[in-house]
Tab-separated table of C-alpha atoms and ligand atoms in Angstrom:
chain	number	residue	atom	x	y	z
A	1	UNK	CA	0.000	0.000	0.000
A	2	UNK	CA	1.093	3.596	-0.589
A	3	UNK	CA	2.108	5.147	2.748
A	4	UNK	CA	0.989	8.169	1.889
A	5	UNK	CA	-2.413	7.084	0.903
A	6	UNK	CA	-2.619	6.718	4.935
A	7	UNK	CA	-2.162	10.124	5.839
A	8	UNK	CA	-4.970	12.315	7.423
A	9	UNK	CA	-6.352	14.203	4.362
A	10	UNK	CA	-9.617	16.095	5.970
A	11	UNK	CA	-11.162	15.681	2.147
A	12	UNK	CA	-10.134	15.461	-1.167
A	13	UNK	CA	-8.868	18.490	-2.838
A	14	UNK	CA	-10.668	20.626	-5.345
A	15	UNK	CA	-8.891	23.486	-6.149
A	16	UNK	CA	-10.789	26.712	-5.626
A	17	UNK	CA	-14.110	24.788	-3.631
A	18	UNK	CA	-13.859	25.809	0.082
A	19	UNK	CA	-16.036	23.645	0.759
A	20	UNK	CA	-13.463	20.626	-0.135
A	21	UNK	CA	-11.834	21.234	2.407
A	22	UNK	CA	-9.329	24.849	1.542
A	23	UNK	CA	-7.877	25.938	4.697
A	24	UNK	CA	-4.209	24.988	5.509
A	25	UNK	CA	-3.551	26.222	9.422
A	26	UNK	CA	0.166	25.432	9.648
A	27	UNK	CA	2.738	27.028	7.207
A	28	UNK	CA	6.015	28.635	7.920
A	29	UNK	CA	8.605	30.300	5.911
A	30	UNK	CA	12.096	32.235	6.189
A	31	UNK	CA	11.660	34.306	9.077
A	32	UNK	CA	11.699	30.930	10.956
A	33	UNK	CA	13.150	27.755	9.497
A	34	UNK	CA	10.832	27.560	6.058
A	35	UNK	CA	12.783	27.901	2.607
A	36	UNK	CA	9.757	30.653	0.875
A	37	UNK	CA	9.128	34.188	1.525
A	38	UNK	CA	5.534	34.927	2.665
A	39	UNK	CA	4.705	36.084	-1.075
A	40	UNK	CA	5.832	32.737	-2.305
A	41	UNK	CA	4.190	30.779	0.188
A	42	UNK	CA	0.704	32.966	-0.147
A	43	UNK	CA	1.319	32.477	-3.979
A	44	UNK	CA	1.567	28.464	-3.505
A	45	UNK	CA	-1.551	28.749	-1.904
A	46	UNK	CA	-3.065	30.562	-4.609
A	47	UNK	CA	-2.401	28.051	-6.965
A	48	UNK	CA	-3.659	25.427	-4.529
A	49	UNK	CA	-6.855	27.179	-4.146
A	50	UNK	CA	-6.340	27.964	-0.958
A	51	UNK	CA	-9.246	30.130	0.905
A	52	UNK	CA	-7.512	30.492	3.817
A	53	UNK	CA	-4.177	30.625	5.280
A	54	UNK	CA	-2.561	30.749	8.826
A	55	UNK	CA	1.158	31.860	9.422
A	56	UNK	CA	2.819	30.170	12.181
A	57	UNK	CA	6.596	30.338	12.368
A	58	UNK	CA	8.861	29.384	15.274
A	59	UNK	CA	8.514	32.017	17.686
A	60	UNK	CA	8.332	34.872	15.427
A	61	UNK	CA	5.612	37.192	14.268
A	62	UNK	CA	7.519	38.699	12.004
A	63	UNK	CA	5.933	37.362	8.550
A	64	UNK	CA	2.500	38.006	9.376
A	65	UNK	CA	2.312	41.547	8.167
A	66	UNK	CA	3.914	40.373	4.439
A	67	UNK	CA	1.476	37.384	4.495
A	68	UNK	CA	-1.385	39.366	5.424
A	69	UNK	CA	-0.735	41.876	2.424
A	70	UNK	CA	0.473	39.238	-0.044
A	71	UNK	CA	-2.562	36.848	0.932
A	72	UNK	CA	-5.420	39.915	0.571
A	73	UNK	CA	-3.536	40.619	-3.401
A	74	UNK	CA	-4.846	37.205	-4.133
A	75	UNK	CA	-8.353	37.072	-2.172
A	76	UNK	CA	-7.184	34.448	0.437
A	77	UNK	CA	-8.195	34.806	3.701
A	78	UNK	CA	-5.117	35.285	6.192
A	79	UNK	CA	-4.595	34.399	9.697
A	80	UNK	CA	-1.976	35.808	11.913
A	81	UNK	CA	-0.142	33.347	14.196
A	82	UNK	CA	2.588	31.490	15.939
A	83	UNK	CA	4.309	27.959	16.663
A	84	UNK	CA	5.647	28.523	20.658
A	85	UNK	CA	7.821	25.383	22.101
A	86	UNK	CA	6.560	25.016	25.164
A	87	UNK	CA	6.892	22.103	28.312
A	88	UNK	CA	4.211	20.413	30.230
A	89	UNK	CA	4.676	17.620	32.707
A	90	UNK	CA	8.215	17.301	31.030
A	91	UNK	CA	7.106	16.889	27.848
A	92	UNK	CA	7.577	18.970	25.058
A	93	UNK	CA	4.374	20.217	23.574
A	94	UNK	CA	4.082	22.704	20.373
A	95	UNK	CA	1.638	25.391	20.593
A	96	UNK	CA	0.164	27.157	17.715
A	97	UNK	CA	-1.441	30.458	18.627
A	98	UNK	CA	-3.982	31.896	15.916
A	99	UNK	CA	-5.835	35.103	15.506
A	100	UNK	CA	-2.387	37.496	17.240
A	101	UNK	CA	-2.476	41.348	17.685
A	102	UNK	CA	1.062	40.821	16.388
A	103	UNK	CA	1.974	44.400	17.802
A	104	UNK	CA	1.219	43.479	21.467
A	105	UNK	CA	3.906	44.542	23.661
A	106	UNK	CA	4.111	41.315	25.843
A	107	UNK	CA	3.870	38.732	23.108
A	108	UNK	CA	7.121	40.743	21.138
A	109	UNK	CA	9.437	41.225	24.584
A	110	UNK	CA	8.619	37.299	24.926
A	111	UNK	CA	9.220	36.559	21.961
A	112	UNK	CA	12.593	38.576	21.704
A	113	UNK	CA	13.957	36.214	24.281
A	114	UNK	CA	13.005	32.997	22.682
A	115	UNK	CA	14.673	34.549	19.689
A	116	UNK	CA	17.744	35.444	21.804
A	117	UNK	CA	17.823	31.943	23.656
A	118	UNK	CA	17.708	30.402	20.039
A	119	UNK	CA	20.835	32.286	18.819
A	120	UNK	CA	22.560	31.261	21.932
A	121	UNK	CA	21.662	27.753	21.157
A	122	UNK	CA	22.917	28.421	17.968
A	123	UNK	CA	26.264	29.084	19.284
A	124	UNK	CA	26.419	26.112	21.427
A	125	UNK	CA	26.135	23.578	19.084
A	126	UNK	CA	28.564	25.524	17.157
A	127	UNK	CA	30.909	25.073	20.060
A	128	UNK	CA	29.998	21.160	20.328
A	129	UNK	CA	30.593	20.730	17.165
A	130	UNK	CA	34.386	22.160	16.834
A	131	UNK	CA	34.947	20.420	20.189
A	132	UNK	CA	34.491	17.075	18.074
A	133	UNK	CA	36.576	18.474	15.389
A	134	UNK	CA	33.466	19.831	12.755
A	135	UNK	CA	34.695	23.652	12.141
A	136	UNK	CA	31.639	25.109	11.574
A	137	UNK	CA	31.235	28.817	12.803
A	138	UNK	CA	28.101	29.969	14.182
A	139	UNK	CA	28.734	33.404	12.187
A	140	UNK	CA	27.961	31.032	8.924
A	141	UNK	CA	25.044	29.664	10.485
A	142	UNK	CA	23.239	33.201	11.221
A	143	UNK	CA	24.547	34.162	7.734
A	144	UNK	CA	22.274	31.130	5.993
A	145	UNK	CA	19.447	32.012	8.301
A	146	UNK	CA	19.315	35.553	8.354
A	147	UNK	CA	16.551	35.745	10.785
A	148	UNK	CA	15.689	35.799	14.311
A	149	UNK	CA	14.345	32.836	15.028
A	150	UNK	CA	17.703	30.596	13.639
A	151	UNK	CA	16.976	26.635	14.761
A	152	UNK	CA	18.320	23.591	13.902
A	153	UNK	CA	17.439	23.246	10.113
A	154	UNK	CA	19.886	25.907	9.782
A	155	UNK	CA	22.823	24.487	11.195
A	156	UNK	CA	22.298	21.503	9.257
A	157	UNK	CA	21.644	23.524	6.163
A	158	UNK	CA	25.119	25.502	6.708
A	159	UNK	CA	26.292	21.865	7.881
A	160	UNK	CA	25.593	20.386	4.382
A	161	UNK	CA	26.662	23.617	1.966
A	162	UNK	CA	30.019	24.164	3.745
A	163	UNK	CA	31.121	20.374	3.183
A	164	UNK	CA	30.945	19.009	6.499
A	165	UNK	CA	27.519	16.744	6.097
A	166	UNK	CA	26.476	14.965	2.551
A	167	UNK	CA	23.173	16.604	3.562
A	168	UNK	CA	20.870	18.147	5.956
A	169	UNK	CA	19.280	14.327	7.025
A	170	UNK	CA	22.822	12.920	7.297
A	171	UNK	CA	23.859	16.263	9.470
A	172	UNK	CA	20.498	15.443	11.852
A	173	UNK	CA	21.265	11.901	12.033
A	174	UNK	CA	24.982	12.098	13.298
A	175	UNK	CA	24.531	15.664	14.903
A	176	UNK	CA	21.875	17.145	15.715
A	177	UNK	CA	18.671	14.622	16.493
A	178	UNK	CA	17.703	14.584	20.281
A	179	UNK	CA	20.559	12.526	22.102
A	180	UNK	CA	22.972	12.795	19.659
A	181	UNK	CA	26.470	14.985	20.499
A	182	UNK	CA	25.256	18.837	18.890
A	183	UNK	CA	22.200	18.779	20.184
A	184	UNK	CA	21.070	21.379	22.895
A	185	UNK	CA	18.165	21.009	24.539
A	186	UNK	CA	15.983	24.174	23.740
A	187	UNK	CA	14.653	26.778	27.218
A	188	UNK	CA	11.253	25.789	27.056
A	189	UNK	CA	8.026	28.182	28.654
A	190	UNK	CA	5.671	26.429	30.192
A	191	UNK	CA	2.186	25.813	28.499
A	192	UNK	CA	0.652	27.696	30.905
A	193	UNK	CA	2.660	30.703	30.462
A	194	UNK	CA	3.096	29.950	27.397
A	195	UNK	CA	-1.536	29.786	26.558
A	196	UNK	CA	-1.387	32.925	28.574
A	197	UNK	CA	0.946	34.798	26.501
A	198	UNK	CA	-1.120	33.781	23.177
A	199	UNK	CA	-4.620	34.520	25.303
A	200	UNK	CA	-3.059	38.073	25.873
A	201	UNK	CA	-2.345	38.639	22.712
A	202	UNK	CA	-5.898	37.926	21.644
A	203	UNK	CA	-5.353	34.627	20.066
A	204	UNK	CA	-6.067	31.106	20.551
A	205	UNK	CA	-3.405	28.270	21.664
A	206	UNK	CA	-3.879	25.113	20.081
A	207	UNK	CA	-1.771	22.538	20.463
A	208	UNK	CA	0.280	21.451	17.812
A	209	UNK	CA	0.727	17.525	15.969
A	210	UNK	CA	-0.362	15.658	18.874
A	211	UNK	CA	0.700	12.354	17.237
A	212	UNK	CA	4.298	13.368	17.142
A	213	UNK	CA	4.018	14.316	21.033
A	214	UNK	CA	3.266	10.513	22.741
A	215	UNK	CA	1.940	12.314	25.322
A	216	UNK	CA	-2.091	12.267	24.548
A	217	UNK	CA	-2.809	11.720	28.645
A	218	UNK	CA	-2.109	15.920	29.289
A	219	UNK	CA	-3.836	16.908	26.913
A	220	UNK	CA	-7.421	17.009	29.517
A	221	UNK	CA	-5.142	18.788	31.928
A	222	UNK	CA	-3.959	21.278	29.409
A	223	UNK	CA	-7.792	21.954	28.046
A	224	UNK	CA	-8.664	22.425	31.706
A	225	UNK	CA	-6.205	25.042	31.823
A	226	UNK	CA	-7.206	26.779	28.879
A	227	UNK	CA	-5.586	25.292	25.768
A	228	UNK	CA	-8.742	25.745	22.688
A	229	UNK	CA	-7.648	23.953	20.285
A	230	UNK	CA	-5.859	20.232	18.898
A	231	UNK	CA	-4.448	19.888	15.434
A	232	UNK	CA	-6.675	16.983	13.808
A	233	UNK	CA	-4.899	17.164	10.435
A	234	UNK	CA	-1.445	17.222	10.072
A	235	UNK	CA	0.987	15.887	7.492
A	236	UNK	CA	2.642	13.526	9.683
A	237	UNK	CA	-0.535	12.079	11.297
A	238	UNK	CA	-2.733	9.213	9.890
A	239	UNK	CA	-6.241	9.139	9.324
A	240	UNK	CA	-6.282	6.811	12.315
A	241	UNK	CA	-4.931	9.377	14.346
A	242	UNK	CA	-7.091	12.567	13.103
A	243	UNK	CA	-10.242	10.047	13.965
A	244	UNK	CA	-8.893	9.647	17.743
A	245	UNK	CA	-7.976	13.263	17.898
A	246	UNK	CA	-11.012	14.341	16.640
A	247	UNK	CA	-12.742	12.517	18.683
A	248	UNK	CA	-10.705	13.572	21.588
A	249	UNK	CA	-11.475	16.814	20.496
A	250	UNK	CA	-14.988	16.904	20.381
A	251	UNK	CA	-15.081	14.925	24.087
A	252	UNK	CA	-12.770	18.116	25.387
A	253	UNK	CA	-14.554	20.397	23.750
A	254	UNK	CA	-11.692	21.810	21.745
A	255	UNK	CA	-11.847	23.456	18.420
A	256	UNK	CA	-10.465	21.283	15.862
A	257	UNK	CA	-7.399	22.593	13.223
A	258	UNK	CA	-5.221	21.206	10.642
A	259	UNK	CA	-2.187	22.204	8.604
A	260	UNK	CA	0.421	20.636	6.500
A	261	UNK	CA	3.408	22.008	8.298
A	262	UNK	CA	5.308	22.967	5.189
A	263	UNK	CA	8.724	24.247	5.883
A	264	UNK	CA	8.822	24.796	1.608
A	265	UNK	CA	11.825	23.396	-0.210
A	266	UNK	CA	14.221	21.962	2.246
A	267	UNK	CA	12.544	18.778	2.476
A	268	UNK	CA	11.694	17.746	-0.893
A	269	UNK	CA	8.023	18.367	-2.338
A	270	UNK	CA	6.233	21.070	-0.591
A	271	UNK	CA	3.911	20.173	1.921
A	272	UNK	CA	1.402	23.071	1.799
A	273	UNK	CA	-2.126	21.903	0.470
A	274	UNK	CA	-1.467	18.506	1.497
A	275	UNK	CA	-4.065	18.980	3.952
A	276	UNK	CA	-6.933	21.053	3.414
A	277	UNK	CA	-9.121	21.839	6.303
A	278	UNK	CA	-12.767	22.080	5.644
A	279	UNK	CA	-14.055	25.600	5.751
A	280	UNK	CA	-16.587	24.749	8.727
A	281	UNK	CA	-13.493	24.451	11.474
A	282	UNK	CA	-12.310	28.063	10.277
A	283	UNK	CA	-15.645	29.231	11.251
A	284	UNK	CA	-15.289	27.566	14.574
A	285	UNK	CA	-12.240	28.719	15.236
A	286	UNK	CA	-12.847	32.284	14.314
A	287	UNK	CA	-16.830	31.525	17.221
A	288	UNK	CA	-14.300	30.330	19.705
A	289	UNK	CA	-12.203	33.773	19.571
A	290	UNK	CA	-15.284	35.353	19.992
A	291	UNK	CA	-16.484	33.111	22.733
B	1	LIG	P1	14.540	23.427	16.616
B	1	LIG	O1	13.294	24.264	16.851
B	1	LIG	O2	15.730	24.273	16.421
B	1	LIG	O3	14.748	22.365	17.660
B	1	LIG	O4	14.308	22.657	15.228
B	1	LIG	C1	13.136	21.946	15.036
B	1	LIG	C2	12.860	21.869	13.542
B	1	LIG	O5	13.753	20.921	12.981
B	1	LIG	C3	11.436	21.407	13.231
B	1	LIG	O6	10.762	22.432	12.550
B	1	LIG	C4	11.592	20.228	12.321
B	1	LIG	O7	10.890	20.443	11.127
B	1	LIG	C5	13.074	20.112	12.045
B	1	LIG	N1	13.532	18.734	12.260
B	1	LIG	C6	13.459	18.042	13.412
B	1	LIG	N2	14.000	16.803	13.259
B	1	LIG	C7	14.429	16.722	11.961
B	1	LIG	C8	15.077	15.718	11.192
B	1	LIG	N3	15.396	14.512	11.705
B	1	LIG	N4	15.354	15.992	9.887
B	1	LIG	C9	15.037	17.195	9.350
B	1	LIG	N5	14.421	18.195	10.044
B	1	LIG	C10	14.125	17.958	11.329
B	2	LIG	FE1	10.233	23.982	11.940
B	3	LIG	FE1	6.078	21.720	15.571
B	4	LIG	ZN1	5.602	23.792	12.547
């Protein structure tokens, strides 16, 4: 059987019908570790008939004002967001915040620290690295990012173009996977502070792939404490997994999302449009902001 055939796909797409199923919730691009610029990405989505698009890059806001303009040129709808790595019980748990006043004082002097405990990071595995002999600088790294929010992708990017990997799976493998001799653990906020912060900032805080997290028993603790959302869809979940999320979901009374995740070109095909979330959990998304 095709693997893929077994990932969540909310419906089958038809270009330009929102009511296939039109909405992908999970996209980043180079202001975080994604290979487009928000024009290219909102352009992609054009051509995939996209109706409406969320922005959520690693703890940055910083594309959501190009997205937002490049998205209205083509008559999709935008939504301004985040991805926030956050820690609950010990486990790490991504949260996605939609709907952001992306000029809110708080959320940017948080987020300037996440940024600034990333470049430190940055520099650390830089040092790990020489230590075992691999001479990478982390000038070369923040030179192939050339954003705030520099992670991991980009070391093994500027791992694979000086030389020192074949490429950026080999440089994860042997470097930089969790456990293996570059990596750093990442400062995590909690989830609490972490649903706060988004709340603030008048969005929502979903959580994230919930099928990558193995840790399904916090997530009626975390909707106790305020968490409105679960990602259903996502590229890396099967349909299996949407059903048991949704129905999780609909038991916790959390809104349901979905995304593809697309980071663009570093990782083969592009992801975005490979799932398209029907147009109905947009409009309860947007009822639970207002709620
Ligand atoms: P960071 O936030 O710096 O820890 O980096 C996490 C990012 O690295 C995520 O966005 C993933 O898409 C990417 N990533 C994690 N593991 C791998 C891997 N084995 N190969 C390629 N990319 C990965
Ligand atoms: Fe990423
Ligand atoms: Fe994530
Ligand atoms: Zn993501």
């Amino acid at each position: 059987m095709n693997p893929a055939a077994s990932i969540a796909n909310p419906s089958p797409a038809r270009p330009g019908d929102p009511s296939s199923g039109s909405a992908d919730l999970h996209l980043h691009t180079l202001f975080s570790d994604g290979t487009f610029t928000p024009e290219e990405l909102a352009q992609r989505g054009a051509e995939l008939g996209l109706a409406t698009m969320a922005l959520t890059d690693h703890d940055t806001v910083e594309g959501c004002p190009r997205m937002a303009m490049a998205c209205s040129g083509l008559g999709i709808e935008f939504i301004p967001g985040t991805e926030l790595t956050a820690e609950f019980e010990g486990h790490e748990v991504h949260l996605l915040g939609y709907f952001l006043d992306v000029h809110q004082p708080k959320l940017l002097a948080e987020i300037k620290k996440f940024q600034s405990v990333r470049q430190e990071r940055i520099r650390e595995m830089a040092a790990r690295l020489n230590k075992m002999g691999v001479p990478l600088r982390a000038e070369s790294v923040f030179a192939l990012a050339n954003c705030h929010s520099p992670g991991r992708p980009h070391v093994a990017r500027a791992l694979a173009q000086e030389g020192l990997c074949s490429s950026v799976d080999e440089a994860f493998e042997r470097f930089l996977k969790k456990g293996r001799p570059a990596w750093v653990p990442k400062y995590k906020i909690s989830a609490l502070a972490a649903m706060d912060l988004l709340h603030q900032a008048g969005g929502l805080a979903v959580m994230a792939h919930p099928g990558l997290n193995h840790c399904d028993q916090i997530i009626p603790r975390l909707a106790e404490l305020g968490l409105d959302g679960l990602e259903c869809f996502h590229s890396k979940q099967t349909n299996t997994q949407s059903e048991y999320y949704l129905a999780l979901a609909k038991r916790l009374s959390l809104v349901v999302t979905g995304g593809s995740d697309c980071h663009g070109l570093s990782k083969g095909k592009p992801l975005i449009g490979g799932i398209r979330l029907p147009a109905i959990y947009v409009e309860k998304l947007k009822q639970a902001r207002l709620s």
